[in-house]
mmCIF file of C-alpha atoms in Angstrom:
data_model
loop_
_atom_site.group_PDB
_atom_site.id
_atom_site.type_symbol
_atom_site.label_atom_id
_atom_site.label_comp_id
_atom_site.label_asym_id
_atom_site.label_seq_id
_atom_site.Cartn_x
_atom_site.Cartn_y
_atom_site.Cartn_z
ATOM 1 C CA GLY A 12 0.000 0.000 0.000
ATOM 2 C CA ILE A 13 0.841 3.696 0.168
ATOM 3 C CA SER A 14 0.989 5.569 3.466
ATOM 4 C CA THR A 15 1.673 9.289 3.128
ATOM 5 C CA GLY A 16 0.930 12.789 4.277
ATOM 6 C CA ASN A 17 2.268 14.339 1.056
ATOM 7 C CA HIS A 18 1.096 14.550 -2.545
ATOM 8 C CA VAL A 19 1.956 11.543 -4.701
ATOM 9 C CA PHE A 20 2.854 12.292 -8.336
ATOM 10 C CA PHE A 21 3.040 9.398 -10.797
ATOM 11 C CA GLY A 22 5.537 9.681 -13.654
ATOM 12 C CA GLY A 23 3.765 7.415 -16.143
ATOM 13 C CA ASP A 24 0.549 5.510 -16.744
ATOM 14 C CA THR A 25 -0.345 3.970 -13.381
ATOM 15 C CA VAL A 26 -2.748 1.315 -12.104
ATOM 16 C CA LEU A 27 -3.287 1.008 -8.349
ATOM 17 C CA ASP A 28 -4.849 -2.323 -7.440
ATOM 18 C CA ASN A 29 -5.320 -4.542 -4.376
ATOM 19 C CA MET A 30 -3.782 -2.146 -1.863
ATOM 20 C CA THR A 31 -4.599 0.224 0.982
ATOM 21 C CA LEU A 32 -4.045 3.973 0.642
ATOM 22 C CA THR A 33 -3.540 5.609 4.046
ATOM 23 C CA LEU A 34 -3.600 9.369 4.651
ATOM 24 C CA THR A 35 -1.424 10.310 7.626
ATOM 25 C CA LYS A 36 -1.974 14.078 7.685
ATOM 26 C CA THR A 37 -4.828 16.268 8.990
ATOM 27 C CA SER A 38 -5.519 17.691 5.555
ATOM 28 C CA ASN A 39 -8.255 17.294 2.957
ATOM 29 C CA ALA A 40 -5.976 18.500 0.153
ATOM 30 C CA ILE A 41 -3.523 15.623 -0.309
ATOM 31 C CA TYR A 42 -3.589 14.558 -3.951
ATOM 32 C CA LEU A 43 -2.790 11.468 -5.948
ATOM 33 C CA SER A 44 -1.932 12.877 -9.384
ATOM 34 C CA GLY A 45 -1.385 11.256 -12.753
ATOM 35 C CA GLU A 46 0.651 14.314 -13.816
ATOM 36 C CA GLY A 47 -0.642 14.103 -17.367
ATOM 37 C CA HIS A 48 -0.702 10.294 -17.551
ATOM 38 C CA ASP A 49 -3.501 7.731 -17.228
ATOM 39 C CA LEU A 50 -4.366 6.954 -13.604
ATOM 40 C CA THR A 51 -6.562 3.963 -12.736
ATOM 41 C CA ILE A 52 -7.926 3.302 -9.253
ATOM 42 C CA GLY A 53 -8.552 -0.440 -9.301
ATOM 43 C CA LYS A 54 -11.321 -2.464 -7.687
ATOM 44 C CA GLY A 55 -9.089 -3.749 -4.908
ATOM 45 C CA ILE A 56 -8.406 -0.308 -3.402
ATOM 46 C CA THR A 57 -9.186 0.595 0.208
ATOM 47 C CA THR A 58 -8.763 4.203 1.385
ATOM 48 C CA LYS A 59 -8.393 5.165 5.021
ATOM 49 C CA ALA A 60 -7.016 7.935 7.213
ATOM 50 C CA THR A 61 -5.330 8.030 10.578
ATOM 51 C CA TYR A 62 -7.443 11.134 11.271
ATOM 52 C CA SER A 63 -11.212 10.765 11.223
ATOM 53 C CA GLY A 64 -13.021 12.131 8.185
ATOM 54 C CA ARG A 65 -9.925 12.955 6.112
ATOM 55 C CA ARG A 66 -9.738 11.718 2.530
ATOM 56 C CA PHE A 67 -7.371 11.762 -0.423
ATOM 57 C CA CYS A 68 -8.169 13.745 -3.580
ATOM 58 C CA LEU A 69 -7.566 12.695 -7.187
ATOM 59 C CA THR A 70 -6.413 14.671 -10.221
ATOM 60 C CA LEU A 71 -4.826 14.098 -13.601
ATOM 61 C CA ARG A 72 -2.502 17.094 -13.212
ATOM 62 C CA TYR A 73 -1.453 18.906 -10.044
ATOM 63 C CA SER A 74 1.368 20.931 -11.610
ATOM 64 C CA GLU A 75 1.123 23.143 -14.679
ATOM 65 C CA GLY A 76 1.401 21.473 -18.085
ATOM 66 C CA SER A 77 -0.147 19.061 -20.564
ATOM 67 C CA MET A 78 -2.512 16.181 -19.860
ATOM 68 C CA ASP A 79 -3.553 15.573 -23.475
ATOM 69 C CA GLY A 80 -5.356 12.262 -23.861
ATOM 70 C CA ALA A 81 -5.074 11.288 -20.190
ATOM 71 C CA THR A 82 -7.854 9.272 -18.509
ATOM 72 C CA LEU A 83 -8.706 8.995 -14.820
ATOM 73 C CA THR A 84 -10.649 5.804 -14.004
ATOM 74 C CA VAL A 85 -12.170 5.262 -10.559
ATOM 75 C CA ASN A 86 -13.356 1.801 -9.511
ATOM 76 C CA ALA A 87 -13.230 2.097 -5.708
ATOM 77 C CA GLY A 88 -12.359 4.280 -2.726
ATOM 78 C CA ASN A 89 -13.627 7.159 -0.617
ATOM 79 C CA TRP A 90 -12.350 10.515 -1.886
ATOM 80 C CA ARG A 91 -12.545 14.114 -0.758
ATOM 81 C CA SER A 92 -12.679 15.633 -4.278
ATOM 82 C CA ILE A 93 -11.871 14.686 -7.857
ATOM 83 C CA PHE A 94 -10.580 17.462 -10.113
ATOM 84 C CA TYR A 95 -9.763 15.377 -13.151
ATOM 85 C CA GLY A 96 -8.566 18.201 -15.452
ATOM 86 C CA GLY A 97 -6.138 19.791 -13.028
ATOM 87 C CA TYR A 98 -6.008 21.193 -9.526
ATOM 88 C CA PRO A 99 -4.605 24.727 -8.971
ATOM 89 C CA LYS A 100 -2.751 25.640 -12.164
ATOM 90 C CA ALA A 101 -3.112 25.932 -15.939
ATOM 91 C CA THR A 102 -3.406 22.652 -17.849
ATOM 92 C CA THR A 103 -3.802 21.937 -21.547
ATOM 93 C CA GLY A 104 -5.135 19.040 -23.601
ATOM 94 C CA ASN A 105 -8.198 16.824 -23.661
ATOM 95 C CA CYS A 106 -8.959 14.615 -20.668
ATOM 96 C CA THR A 107 -11.431 11.906 -19.634
ATOM 97 C CA LEU A 108 -12.984 10.802 -16.352
ATOM 98 C CA ILE A 109 -14.589 7.366 -16.008
ATOM 99 C CA MET A 110 -16.191 6.689 -12.634
ATOM 100 C CA ASN A 111 -17.692 3.261 -12.021
ATOM 101 C CA VAL A 112 -17.673 2.883 -8.220
ATOM 102 C CA GLY A 113 -16.607 5.057 -5.301
ATOM 103 C CA ASN A 114 -17.649 7.853 -2.980
ATOM 104 C CA VAL A 115 -16.788 11.547 -3.333
ATOM 105 C CA ASN A 116 -17.876 13.605 -0.341
ATOM 106 C CA ASN A 117 -17.189 17.038 -1.842
ATOM 107 C CA ILE A 118 -17.071 17.848 -5.563
ATOM 108 C CA VAL A 119 -16.225 16.384 -8.961
ATOM 109 C CA GLY A 120 -15.144 18.884 -11.627
ATOM 110 C CA PRO A 121 -12.447 19.747 -14.198
ATOM 111 C CA THR A 122 -10.392 22.009 -11.906
ATOM 112 C CA TYR A 123 -10.323 23.642 -8.501
ATOM 113 C CA SER A 124 -8.773 27.023 -9.290
ATOM 114 C CA GLY A 125 -6.822 26.556 -12.519
ATOM 115 C CA THR A 126 -7.602 27.050 -16.202
ATOM 116 C CA VAL A 127 -8.263 23.978 -18.315
ATOM 117 C CA THR A 128 -7.677 24.551 -22.040
ATOM 118 C CA GLY A 129 -9.113 21.558 -23.860
ATOM 119 C CA ASN A 130 -12.177 19.343 -24.000
ATOM 120 C CA ALA A 131 -13.321 17.125 -21.129
ATOM 121 C CA ALA A 132 -15.325 13.905 -21.449
ATOM 122 C CA VAL A 133 -17.004 12.446 -18.361
ATOM 123 C CA TYR A 134 -18.676 9.040 -17.976
ATOM 124 C CA ILE A 135 -20.260 8.285 -14.616
ATOM 125 C CA ASN A 136 -21.644 4.772 -14.411
ATOM 126 C CA GLY A 137 -22.078 4.576 -10.645
ATOM 127 C CA GLY A 138 -20.846 5.747 -7.276
ATOM 128 C CA THR A 139 -21.926 8.458 -4.844
ATOM 129 C CA ILE A 140 -21.058 12.097 -5.550
ATOM 130 C CA ASN A 141 -21.983 15.100 -3.439
ATOM 131 C CA VAL A 142 -21.747 17.763 -6.200
ATOM 132 C CA PHE A 143 -20.954 17.326 -9.875
ATOM 133 C CA ASP A 144 -19.871 20.588 -11.543
ATOM 134 C CA PRO A 145 -18.788 20.992 -15.199
ATOM 135 C CA GLY A 146 -16.543 23.991 -14.462
ATOM 136 C CA ALA A 147 -13.957 25.383 -12.062
ATOM 137 C CA ASN A 148 -14.714 25.312 -8.354
ATOM 138 C CA THR A 149 -13.370 28.613 -6.981
ATOM 139 C CA THR A 150 -11.467 30.591 -9.646
ATOM 140 C CA GLY A 151 -10.204 29.736 -13.101
ATOM 141 C CA SER A 152 -12.169 28.563 -16.135
ATOM 142 C CA VAL A 153 -12.674 25.846 -18.711
ATOM 143 C CA LYS A 154 -11.731 26.812 -22.267
ATOM 144 C CA GLY A 155 -13.339 23.998 -24.198
ATOM 145 C CA ASN A 156 -16.355 21.698 -24.311
ATOM 146 C CA VAL A 157 -17.510 19.446 -21.484
ATOM 147 C CA THR A 158 -19.491 16.334 -22.452
ATOM 148 C CA ILE A 159 -21.067 14.314 -19.654
ATOM 149 C CA THR A 160 -22.773 10.918 -19.840
ATOM 150 C CA LEU A 161 -24.669 9.855 -16.716
ATOM 151 C CA ARG A 162 -25.544 6.161 -16.670
ATOM 152 C CA GLY A 163 -26.108 5.867 -12.937
ATOM 153 C CA GLY A 164 -24.887 7.044 -9.568
ATOM 154 C CA THR A 165 -26.256 9.067 -6.664
ATOM 155 C CA TYR A 166 -25.844 12.858 -6.561
ATOM 156 C CA THR A 167 -26.835 15.565 -4.083
ATOM 157 C CA LYS A 168 -26.535 18.184 -6.853
ATOM 158 C CA VAL A 169 -25.860 18.046 -10.586
ATOM 159 C CA ARG A 170 -24.924 21.390 -12.121
ATOM 160 C CA PRO A 171 -25.537 22.089 -15.816
ATOM 161 C CA GLN A 172 -23.694 25.380 -15.318
ATOM 162 C CA SER A 173 -20.767 26.331 -13.119
ATOM 163 C CA ALA A 174 -20.186 29.555 -11.213
ATOM 164 C CA ARG A 175 -17.046 30.007 -13.336
ATOM 165 C CA PRO A 176 -16.898 30.640 -17.096
ATOM 166 C CA ILE A 177 -16.980 27.823 -19.627
ATOM 167 C CA THR A 178 -16.179 29.123 -23.098
ATOM 168 C CA GLY A 179 -17.433 25.991 -24.852
ATOM 169 C CA ASN A 180 -20.606 23.934 -24.632
ATOM 170 C CA VAL A 181 -21.815 21.682 -21.833
ATOM 171 C CA THR A 182 -23.649 18.600 -23.144
ATOM 172 C CA MET A 183 -25.168 16.220 -20.617
ATOM 173 C CA THR A 184 -26.668 12.884 -21.719
ATOM 174 C CA ILE A 185 -28.788 10.672 -19.479
ATOM 175 C CA ASP A 186 -28.378 7.083 -20.627
ATOM 176 C CA GLY A 187 -29.225 4.967 -17.597
ATOM 177 C CA ASP A 188 -31.024 4.913 -14.260
ATOM 178 C CA CYS A 189 -30.497 8.425 -12.889
ATOM 179 C CA THR A 190 -33.102 8.339 -10.127
ATOM 180 C CA GLY A 191 -30.125 9.011 -7.838
ATOM 181 C CA ILE A 192 -30.081 12.699 -8.884
ATOM 182 C CA LYS A 193 -31.614 14.633 -6.006
ATOM 183 C CA ALA A 194 -31.497 18.092 -7.643
ATOM 184 C CA PHE A 195 -30.257 20.068 -10.643
ATOM 185 C CA GLU A 196 -28.629 23.361 -9.685
ATOM 186 C CA ASN A 197 -27.543 26.234 -11.939
ATOM 187 C CA LYS A 198 -24.806 28.645 -10.920
ATOM 188 C CA SER A 199 -24.199 32.167 -12.170
ATOM 189 C CA GLY A 200 -21.211 31.719 -14.480
ATOM 190 C CA SER A 201 -21.267 32.050 -18.246
ATOM 191 C CA VAL A 202 -21.413 29.123 -20.658
ATOM 192 C CA ALA A 203 -21.795 29.069 -24.434
ATOM 193 C CA LYS A 204 -24.611 26.501 -24.490
ATOM 194 C CA LYS A 205 -26.135 23.908 -22.151
ATOM 195 C CA THR A 206 -27.770 20.871 -23.743
ATOM 196 C CA LEU A 207 -29.501 17.941 -22.055
ATOM 197 C CA ILE A 208 -30.071 14.790 -24.126
ATOM 198 C CA LEU A 209 -32.505 12.201 -22.759
ATOM 199 C CA LYS A 210 -31.530 8.964 -24.461
ATOM 200 C CA SER A 211 -32.518 5.985 -22.312
ATOM 201 C CA GLY A 212 -32.965 5.210 -18.627
ATOM 202 C CA ILE A 213 -34.987 6.735 -15.799
ATOM 203 C CA LEU A 214 -35.339 10.301 -14.524
ATOM 204 C CA ASP A 215 -37.407 11.320 -11.494
ATOM 205 C CA THR A 216 -36.100 14.879 -10.953
ATOM 206 C CA ALA A 217 -37.120 17.820 -13.131
ATOM 207 C CA PRO A 218 -34.030 19.035 -15.064
ATOM 208 C CA GLY A 219 -32.514 22.413 -14.415
ATOM 209 C CA ASN A 220 -32.224 25.414 -16.690
ATOM 210 C CA PHE A 221 -30.763 24.110 -19.968
ATOM 211 C CA THR A 222 -30.509 26.039 -23.218
ATOM 212 C CA GLU A 223 -32.155 23.061 -24.910
ATOM 213 C CA ILE A 224 -33.495 19.669 -23.875
ATOM 214 C CA LEU A 225 -33.622 17.001 -26.573
ATOM 215 C CA LEU A 226 -35.537 13.729 -26.291
ATOM 216 C CA ALA A 227 -33.689 11.273 -28.542
ATOM 217 C CA ILE A 228 -34.700 7.717 -27.637
ATOM 218 C CA PRO A 229 -33.123 5.119 -29.957
ATOM 219 C CA LYS A 230 -35.139 2.286 -31.465
ATOM 220 C CA ASP A 231 -35.886 -0.543 -28.998
ATOM 221 C CA GLU A 232 -34.845 1.677 -26.064
ATOM 222 C CA THR A 233 -37.026 3.174 -23.291
ATOM 223 C CA PHE A 234 -36.835 6.413 -21.367
ATOM 224 C CA THR A 235 -38.944 6.695 -18.214
ATOM 225 C CA LEU A 236 -40.303 9.913 -16.717
ATOM 226 C CA GLN A 237 -40.932 8.870 -13.156
ATOM 227 C CA GLY A 238 -43.336 11.463 -11.781
ATOM 228 C CA CYS A 239 -41.424 14.503 -13.089
ATOM 229 C CA THR A 240 -42.005 17.127 -15.777
ATOM 230 C CA VAL A 241 -39.662 17.691 -18.706
ATOM 231 C CA ASN A 242 -39.989 20.735 -20.964
ATOM 232 C CA ALA A 243 -38.216 19.565 -24.112
ATOM 233 C CA THR A 244 -37.051 21.756 -26.962
ATOM 234 C CA SER A 245 -37.695 18.961 -29.446
ATOM 235 C CA VAL A 246 -38.490 15.252 -29.620
ATOM 236 C CA ASP A 247 -36.986 13.069 -32.338
ATOM 237 C CA SER A 248 -37.273 9.491 -31.171
ATOM 238 C CA GLU A 249 -37.880 5.949 -32.384
ATOM 239 C CA GLY A 250 -38.139 4.323 -28.965
ATOM 240 C CA THR A 251 -40.622 4.290 -26.087
ATOM 241 C CA LEU A 252 -41.409 7.009 -23.557
ATOM 242 C CA LEU A 253 -42.737 5.473 -20.364
ATOM 243 C CA PHE A 254 -44.741 7.497 -17.823
ATOM 244 C CA THR A 255 -45.101 6.608 -14.157
ATOM 245 C CA GLY A 256 -47.158 8.589 -11.671
ATOM 246 C CA SER A 257 -47.687 12.202 -12.735
ATOM 247 C CA GLY A 258 -44.914 12.353 -15.340
ATOM 248 C CA VAL A 259 -45.342 15.014 -18.043
ATOM 249 C CA LEU A 260 -43.605 15.817 -21.333
ATOM 250 C CA THR A 261 -44.068 19.150 -23.056
ATOM 251 C CA ALA A 262 -42.229 19.888 -26.288
ATOM 252 C CA SER A 263 -42.065 22.562 -28.956
ATOM 253 C CA SER A 264 -42.159 19.875 -31.639
ATOM 254 C CA VAL A 265 -42.364 16.103 -32.008
ATOM 255 C CA SER A 266 -40.968 14.177 -34.975
ATOM 256 C CA GLY A 267 -40.249 10.536 -35.634
ATOM 257 C CA THR A 268 -42.373 7.909 -33.894
ATOM 258 C CA LEU A 269 -42.898 8.539 -30.196
ATOM 259 C CA ASN A 270 -44.397 5.456 -28.546
ATOM 260 C CA CYS A 271 -45.933 6.310 -25.174
ATOM 261 C CA ASN A 272 -46.808 3.848 -22.432
ATOM 262 C CA ILE A 273 -48.279 4.382 -18.957
ATOM 263 C CA THR A 274 -47.409 1.932 -16.187
ATOM 264 C CA ASP A 275 -50.145 2.993 -13.739
ATOM 265 C CA SER A 276 -53.849 3.561 -14.173
ATOM 266 C CA PRO A 277 -54.150 6.725 -16.344
ATOM 267 C CA LEU A 278 -54.782 9.892 -14.361
ATOM 268 C CA ALA A 279 -58.061 11.578 -15.250
ATOM 269 C CA GLY A 280 -57.576 14.947 -16.923
ATOM 270 C CA HIS A 281 -53.790 14.539 -16.930
ATOM 271 C CA ALA A 282 -52.034 15.644 -20.152
ATOM 272 C CA TYR A 283 -49.065 13.310 -20.399
ATOM 273 C CA VAL A 284 -47.756 14.787 -23.666
ATOM 274 C CA THR A 285 -48.264 18.332 -24.964
ATOM 275 C CA ALA A 286 -46.597 19.546 -28.159
#
């Protein structure tokens, strides 16, 4: 295992597997950093601290420089924060976060206070995250596009828009069971465009303030509105839209073939779809 009270910088592509990571310092800002290389947290990882409540953080780049093409993969562990694009300084290049399992008790985002110049791709398949934010946390900015695919997981807050500027577009796709989203929250920063794509899966929380919401269900796939209302910009689907409870879809236009099913007894006087 690794037992440390200092940052750990890896000098090449690294896989940590079947070991215990122990934090020996009373700090919530001790980072494991890929320093521009791929960093994989394997399934056999246990994280612990000698001081109660303290956790490691993860990043692809702590120091200034390039991280082009680097991927951070998380399959286990309890973490304070994950700033996959960089932590306090300027980083360049495209980066990817893949989170399958794990717990993050603070925030997941591209950077804490630095500037990320490049595009970020995020795939969250599971795990527990307090706040997911597509931009910088305190200062700094993201100069590029952020694409997010949510296939699962539990979230206290999902932000379509950060408090800090994003010069590119934020595109969020729901493609799995996302009933773990407790709330969407918009912050005050600028962003070129915010798009939500509902592809397949389950949603039970009304989305936040997006520039556009697109319903694009593929053939033989199902998207479920579980008691929530979605105001879509457009619907172009070949799959099935399933309503449970008091779910509602309103849309400016509907094209393609939208197959609608209701799991419960239909509610009297309830307009399930309005276009």
